[in-house]
Short mmCIF file of C-alpha atoms in Angstrom, two decimals:
data_model
loop_
_atom_site.label_atom_id
_atom_site.label_comp_id
_atom_site.label_asym_id
_atom_site.label_seq_id
_atom_site.Cartn_x
_atom_site.Cartn_y
_atom_site.Cartn_z
CA UNK P 262 7.92 17.35 -7.05
CA UNK P 263 4.47 16.39 -8.24
CA UNK P 264 2.25 18.55 -10.45
CA UNK P 265 5.15 20.02 -12.42
CA UNK P 266 6.31 19.69 -16.00
CA UNK P 267 9.27 17.46 -15.30
CA UNK P 268 10.22 15.24 -18.21
CA UNK P 269 12.85 12.77 -19.35
CA UNK P 270 13.98 9.74 -17.40
CA UNK P 271 13.59 9.41 -13.65
CA UNK P 272 17.15 10.01 -12.39
CA UNK P 273 19.04 7.12 -10.81
CA UNK P 274 20.63 9.62 -8.45
CA UNK P 275 17.44 9.58 -6.36
CA UNK P 276 18.88 6.46 -4.76
CA UNK P 277 21.37 8.72 -2.95
CA UNK P 278 18.56 10.12 -0.81
CA UNK P 279 18.86 7.25 1.64
CA UNK P 280 16.86 8.96 4.40
CA UNK P 281 13.92 9.72 2.14
CA UNK P 282 10.54 8.63 3.49
CA UNK P 283 8.20 10.03 0.83
CA UNK P 284 8.79 10.38 -2.89
CA UNK P 285 6.11 11.93 -5.08
CA UNK P 286 6.65 12.43 -8.81
CA UNK P 287 2.96 12.35 -9.74
CA UNK P 288 1.48 14.21 -12.68
CA UNK P 289 4.65 14.92 -14.59
CA UNK P 290 5.88 13.82 -18.02
CA UNK P 291 8.54 11.26 -17.20
CA UNK P 292 9.29 8.57 -19.74
CA UNK P 293 11.18 5.30 -19.84
CA UNK P 294 11.49 2.58 -17.25
CA UNK P 295 11.23 2.95 -13.51
CA UNK P 296 14.84 2.82 -12.25
CA UNK P 297 15.57 -0.24 -10.15
CA UNK P 298 17.79 1.92 -7.92
CA UNK P 299 14.64 3.24 -6.22
CA UNK P 300 14.50 -0.15 -4.54
CA UNK P 301 17.50 0.83 -2.43
CA UNK P 302 15.56 3.56 -0.59
CA UNK P 303 15.01 1.33 2.41
CA UNK P 304 13.35 4.00 4.56
CA UNK P 305 10.80 4.92 1.93
CA UNK P 306 7.22 4.75 3.23
CA UNK P 307 5.25 6.33 0.36
CA UNK P 308 6.01 6.23 -3.37
CA UNK P 309 3.90 8.10 -5.93
CA UNK P 310 4.77 7.66 -9.62
CA UNK P 311 1.18 7.90 -10.88
CA UNK P 312 -0.20 9.91 -13.77
CA UNK P 313 3.05 10.20 -15.69
CA UNK P 314 1.45 8.39 -18.64
CA UNK P 315 4.69 7.37 -20.33
CA UNK P 316 6.47 5.22 -17.75
CA UNK P 317 7.05 1.85 -19.41
CA UNK P 318 8.52 -1.55 -18.68
CA UNK P 319 7.77 -3.76 -15.71
CA UNK P 320 7.83 -2.95 -12.01
CA UNK P 321 11.42 -3.53 -10.80
CA UNK P 322 12.00 -6.61 -8.67
CA UNK P 323 14.13 -4.42 -6.42
CA UNK P 324 10.90 -2.93 -5.04
CA UNK P 325 10.73 -5.98 -2.80
CA UNK P 326 13.50 -4.31 -0.84
CA UNK P 327 11.24 -1.41 0.17
CA UNK P 328 10.38 -3.12 3.44
CA UNK P 329 8.95 0.04 5.06
CA UNK P 330 6.72 0.98 2.14
CA UNK P 331 3.05 1.37 3.07
CA UNK P 332 1.68 3.12 -0.04
CA UNK P 333 2.58 2.51 -3.69
CA UNK P 334 0.75 4.33 -6.49
CA UNK P 335 1.71 3.67 -10.13
CA UNK P 336 -1.66 4.20 -11.81
CA UNK P 337 -2.13 5.88 -15.21
CA UNK P 338 1.08 4.83 -16.90
CA UNK P 339 2.09 2.29 -19.56
CA UNK P 340 3.60 -0.29 -17.24
CA UNK P 341 3.68 -3.79 -18.72
CA UNK P 342 4.65 -7.30 -17.68
CA UNK P 343 3.08 -9.76 -15.27
CA UNK P 344 1.49 -8.76 -12.03
CA UNK P 345 4.44 -8.17 -9.68
CA UNK P 346 5.29 -10.30 -6.67
CA UNK P 347 5.20 -7.97 -3.67
CA UNK P 348 4.39 -10.31 -0.81
CA UNK P 349 7.63 -9.38 0.99
CA UNK P 350 6.36 -5.84 1.57
CA UNK P 351 4.72 -6.64 4.88
CA UNK P 352 3.93 -2.99 5.62
CA UNK P 353 2.24 -2.29 2.28
CA UNK P 354 -1.34 -1.23 2.96
CA UNK P 355 -2.32 0.67 -0.21
CA UNK P 356 -1.49 -0.44 -3.75
CA UNK P 357 -2.81 1.13 -6.95
CA UNK P 358 -1.62 -0.21 -10.31
CA UNK P 359 -4.74 0.82 -12.24
CA UNK P 360 -4.79 1.99 -15.84
CA UNK P 361 -1.68 0.23 -17.04
CA UNK P 362 -1.01 -2.78 -19.31
CA UNK P 363 -0.24 -5.39 -16.67
CA UNK P 364 -0.99 -9.00 -17.61
CA UNK P 365 -1.21 -12.41 -15.98
CA UNK P 366 -3.44 -14.02 -13.38
CA UNK P 367 -4.73 -12.30 -10.28
CA UNK P 368 -3.01 -14.28 -7.52
CA UNK P 369 -3.43 -13.18 -3.92
CA UNK P 370 -0.13 -14.86 -3.04
CA UNK P 371 1.64 -12.02 -4.86
CA UNK P 372 0.58 -9.48 -2.24
CA UNK P 373 1.33 -8.84 1.38
CA UNK P 374 -1.35 -10.10 3.75
CA UNK P 375 -1.38 -6.62 5.30
CA UNK P 376 -2.94 -5.02 2.19
CA UNK P 377 -6.03 -2.86 2.88
CA UNK P 378 -6.79 -1.25 -0.48
CA UNK P 379 -5.96 -2.97 -3.77
CA UNK P 380 -6.81 -1.41 -7.13
CA UNK P 381 -5.83 -3.14 -10.37
CA UNK P 382 -8.53 -1.57 -12.53
CA UNK P 383 -8.16 -1.34 -16.31
CA UNK P 384 -5.36 -3.78 -17.01
CA UNK P 385 -5.18 -7.12 -18.87
CA UNK P 386 -5.48 -9.55 -15.97
CA UNK P 387 -7.05 -12.87 -16.93
CA UNK P 388 -7.95 -16.25 -15.52
CA UNK P 389 -10.29 -17.12 -12.68
CA UNK P 390 -10.75 -15.46 -9.33
CA UNK P 391 -8.63 -17.10 -6.59
CA UNK P 392 -10.49 -18.90 -3.81
CA UNK P 393 -7.91 -17.95 -1.19
CA UNK P 394 -8.69 -14.23 -1.20
CA UNK P 395 -9.66 -14.66 2.44
CA UNK P 396 -5.95 -14.80 3.24
CA UNK P 397 -5.87 -11.04 2.63
CA UNK P 398 -7.73 -10.69 5.90
CA UNK P 399 -7.34 -6.90 6.23
CA UNK P 400 -8.55 -6.14 2.70
CA UNK P 401 -11.26 -3.46 2.67
CA UNK P 402 -11.32 -2.20 -0.93
CA UNK P 403 -10.85 -4.40 -4.01
CA UNK P 404 -11.18 -3.03 -7.55
CA UNK P 405 -10.50 -5.43 -10.44
CA UNK P 406 -12.85 -3.79 -12.93
CA UNK P 407 -12.05 -3.50 -16.65
CA UNK P 408 -9.95 -6.65 -16.92
CA UNK P 409 -10.32 -10.06 -18.60
CA UNK P 410 -11.20 -12.16 -15.57
CA UNK P 411 -13.63 -15.03 -16.15
CA UNK P 412 -15.39 -17.97 -14.56
CA UNK P 413 -16.99 -17.88 -11.12
CA UNK P 414 -17.25 -15.06 -8.62
CA UNK P 415 -16.65 -17.17 -5.50
CA UNK P 416 -18.85 -17.05 -2.43
CA UNK P 417 -15.74 -16.59 -0.27
CA UNK P 418 -15.92 -12.89 -1.11
CA UNK P 419 -19.21 -12.64 0.75
CA UNK P 420 -17.73 -14.28 3.85
CA UNK P 421 -14.68 -12.01 3.94
CA UNK P 422 -14.36 -10.46 7.38
CA UNK P 423 -13.11 -6.98 6.34
CA UNK P 424 -14.16 -6.30 2.74
CA UNK P 425 -16.25 -3.13 2.35
CA UNK P 426 -16.11 -2.28 -1.36
CA UNK P 427 -16.04 -4.87 -4.15
CA UNK P 428 -15.79 -3.81 -7.80
CA UNK P 429 -15.58 -6.52 -10.48
CA UNK P 430 -17.40 -4.76 -13.33
CA UNK P 431 -16.41 -5.03 -17.00
CA UNK P 432 -15.00 -8.55 -16.90
CA UNK P 433 -16.16 -11.91 -18.28
CA UNK P 434 -17.54 -13.59 -15.17
CA UNK P 435 -20.38 -15.99 -15.93
CA UNK P 436 -21.52 -17.33 -12.55
CA UNK P 437 -22.09 -15.87 -9.10
CA UNK P 438 -21.61 -18.51 -6.40
CA UNK P 439 -24.18 -18.20 -3.61
CA UNK P 440 -23.11 -18.52 0.05
CA UNK P 441 -24.34 -21.73 1.64
CA UNK P 442 -24.54 -20.40 5.19
CA UNK P 443 -25.80 -16.83 5.49
CA UNK P 444 -25.15 -16.78 9.22
CA UNK P 445 -21.47 -16.25 8.51
CA UNK P 446 -21.90 -13.75 5.68
CA UNK P 447 -19.93 -10.54 5.44
CA UNK P 448 -21.44 -7.83 7.65
CA UNK P 449 -19.21 -5.00 6.39
CA UNK P 450 -19.79 -4.82 2.63
CA UNK P 451 -21.12 -1.37 1.72
CA UNK P 452 -20.90 -1.37 -2.08
CA UNK P 453 -20.86 -4.15 -4.70
CA UNK P 454 -20.46 -3.56 -8.44
CA UNK P 455 -20.71 -6.62 -10.69
CA UNK P 456 -22.05 -4.80 -13.75
CA UNK P 457 -21.07 -5.51 -17.36
CA UNK P 458 -20.28 -9.19 -17.00
CA UNK P 459 -22.05 -12.28 -18.34
CA UNK P 460 -23.64 -13.39 -15.09
CA UNK P 461 -26.82 -15.44 -15.39
CA UNK P 462 -29.43 -17.05 -13.17
CA UNK P 463 -31.67 -15.35 -10.63
CA UNK P 464 -30.76 -12.12 -8.89
CA UNK P 465 -28.84 -12.91 -5.67
CA UNK P 466 -31.52 -12.39 -3.03
CA UNK P 467 -29.01 -12.97 -0.21
CA UNK P 468 -27.46 -9.56 -0.88
CA UNK P 469 -30.58 -7.91 0.53
CA UNK P 470 -29.73 -9.46 3.89
CA UNK P 471 -26.30 -7.82 4.11
CA UNK P 472 -26.82 -5.27 6.88
CA UNK P 473 -24.51 -2.49 5.62
CA UNK P 474 -24.90 -2.95 1.88
CA UNK P 475 -26.33 0.28 0.45
CA UNK P 476 -25.09 0.25 -3.17
CA UNK P 477 -25.61 -2.68 -5.56
CA UNK P 478 -24.93 -2.54 -9.28
CA UNK P 479 -25.84 -5.62 -11.35
CA UNK P 480 -26.50 -3.82 -14.63
CA UNK P 481 -25.85 -5.34 -18.05
CA UNK P 482 -25.63 -9.01 -17.25
CA UNK P 483 -27.94 -11.90 -18.17
CA UNK P 484 -29.90 -12.20 -14.95
CA UNK P 485 -33.48 -13.41 -15.33
CA UNK P 486 -36.46 -14.16 -13.14
CA UNK P 487 -38.39 -11.66 -11.06
CA UNK P 488 -37.03 -8.90 -8.83
CA UNK P 489 -36.83 -10.39 -5.32
CA UNK P 490 -39.22 -8.86 -2.85
CA UNK P 491 -36.29 -8.65 -0.43
CA UNK P 492 -34.78 -5.95 -2.66
CA UNK P 493 -37.93 -3.84 -2.45
CA UNK P 494 -38.09 -4.24 1.33
CA UNK P 495 -34.47 -3.15 1.73
CA UNK P 496 -35.18 -0.05 -0.36
CA UNK P 497 -38.35 1.05 1.42
CA UNK P 498 -38.48 -0.52 4.88
CA UNK P 499 -35.10 -1.98 5.87
CA UNK P 500 -34.93 -4.11 8.97
CA UNK P 501 -33.63 -2.78 12.27
CA UNK P 502 -29.95 -1.86 12.30
CA UNK P 503 -29.56 -2.42 8.55
CA UNK P 504 -28.83 0.02 5.74
CA UNK P 505 -31.33 0.61 2.97
CA UNK P 506 -30.48 0.40 -0.71
CA UNK P 507 -29.58 3.95 -1.74
CA UNK P 508 -28.33 2.77 -5.12
CA UNK P 509 -29.86 -0.24 -6.88
CA UNK P 510 -29.04 -0.63 -10.57
CA UNK P 511 -30.61 -3.63 -12.33
CA UNK P 512 -30.95 -2.38 -15.91
CA UNK P 513 -29.78 -4.30 -18.95
CA UNK P 514 -30.82 -7.77 -17.82
CA UNK P 515 -33.74 -10.11 -18.63
CA UNK P 516 -35.85 -9.55 -15.53
CA UNK P 517 -39.58 -10.09 -16.00
CA UNK P 518 -42.81 -9.98 -14.05
CA UNK P 519 -44.34 -7.03 -12.21
CA UNK P 520 -42.33 -4.40 -10.37
CA UNK P 521 -42.56 -5.11 -6.61
CA UNK P 522 -45.30 -2.96 -5.10
CA UNK P 523 -43.14 -1.04 -2.58
CA UNK P 524 -41.02 0.37 -5.42
CA UNK P 525 -44.00 1.89 -7.21
CA UNK P 526 -44.55 4.52 -4.54
CA UNK P 527 -41.01 5.88 -4.49
CA UNK P 528 -40.65 9.59 -5.09
CA UNK P 529 -38.19 10.89 -7.72
CA UNK P 530 -34.74 11.41 -6.27
CA UNK P 531 -35.39 9.46 -3.09
CA UNK P 532 -33.32 6.46 -4.22
CA UNK P 533 -31.10 5.84 -7.25
CA UNK P 534 -32.83 2.89 -8.93
CA UNK P 535 -32.77 1.79 -12.56
CA UNK P 536 -34.87 -0.98 -14.12
CA UNK P 537 -34.54 -0.03 -17.80
CA UNK P 538 -33.76 -2.48 -20.62
CA UNK P 539 -35.34 -5.57 -19.05
CA UNK P 540 -38.41 -7.70 -19.80
CA UNK P 541 -40.71 -6.27 -17.14
CA UNK P 542 -44.42 -6.40 -17.89
CA UNK P 543 -45.06 -2.76 -17.05
CA UNK P 544 -42.32 -0.18 -16.59
CA UNK P 545 -43.70 3.13 -17.90
CA UNK P 546 -41.58 6.25 -18.21
CA UNK P 547 -43.96 7.91 -15.77
CA UNK P 548 -42.10 5.95 -13.08
CA UNK P 549 -38.74 7.54 -12.45
CA UNK P 550 -37.21 4.10 -11.80
CA UNK P 551 -37.99 3.32 -15.46
CA UNK P 552 -36.49 6.52 -16.88
CA UNK P 553 -33.55 6.40 -19.26
CA UNK P 554 -34.67 3.76 -21.73
CA UNK P 555 -37.29 1.25 -22.80
CA UNK P 556 -37.78 -2.40 -21.96
CA UNK P 557 -36.44 -5.04 -24.33
CA UNK P 558 -38.57 -6.14 -27.23
CA UNK P 559 -40.76 -9.22 -26.95
CA UNK P 560 -38.57 -11.04 -29.47
CA UNK P 561 -35.39 -10.34 -27.50
CA UNK P 562 -36.99 -11.58 -24.31
CA UNK P 563 -38.46 -14.66 -25.96
CA UNK P 564 -35.14 -15.53 -27.58
CA UNK P 565 -33.42 -15.47 -24.22
CA UNK P 566 -36.19 -17.58 -22.68
CA UNK P 567 -35.77 -16.31 -19.10
CA UNK P 568 -36.17 -18.85 -16.33
CA UNK P 569 -39.39 -18.84 -14.36
CA UNK P 570 -38.80 -19.43 -10.65
#
């Protein structure tokens, strides 16, 4: 029943469909609260209530009774309340609560340890990142962008055995914790986006040693120091059995010094790289990696007083 013009309240009579395995009401115009009676559909495996825009209230506690549910999508609504406790849904693999008005701390204990993809983008989650995220051992995709999270991005994320995509952009993180032992680093991360935070210090050189990492976005933070030569090597001449950087966005920081030599010979379109809005000595618009904006003014760079390694 998705992609129609259905409106009004979601009918409680849906709970009579006791053999139902898939319920999709996406992209309609339903209003009001999600009926708690949906929690009685014990055979339900997939539930899509996304893109209705006007569903309000909190997620019913009765959803913990959906023991066979493996996919739950409620994104693009006006759902409020604290992040729900769904750890009893042991078969839940995919959860998307993005683009709502959900509040509270991001606590991994609220979710089933079977979760594979978790998207909570564009809500009002706050507090610090939990150190026990490793307990979600099957997690492959995590998107917490556009929230109010703060403090440290813990190194445990870079040891996670399954994580492939990590998106923490548009938050208030201030520090990136470096892994102490790179021998046990994550070998599966493909894409990392930490842009639009308040991270400071040197660029994390260890990320260049992640064998499958091909997309790294660190734009619009307060990183300083020089661009690590390891980044340039991973772009131009990656080591055996490792992926090259196909996307490397470092603009909007306080990086200084010369551009690493290997990057100067890149041809337009070969790699998506941006170095604009930094404190680099020479970054002319004739270099495509410097297109899209100027470097910061001398006064801005001096005021920040970037660290010299």
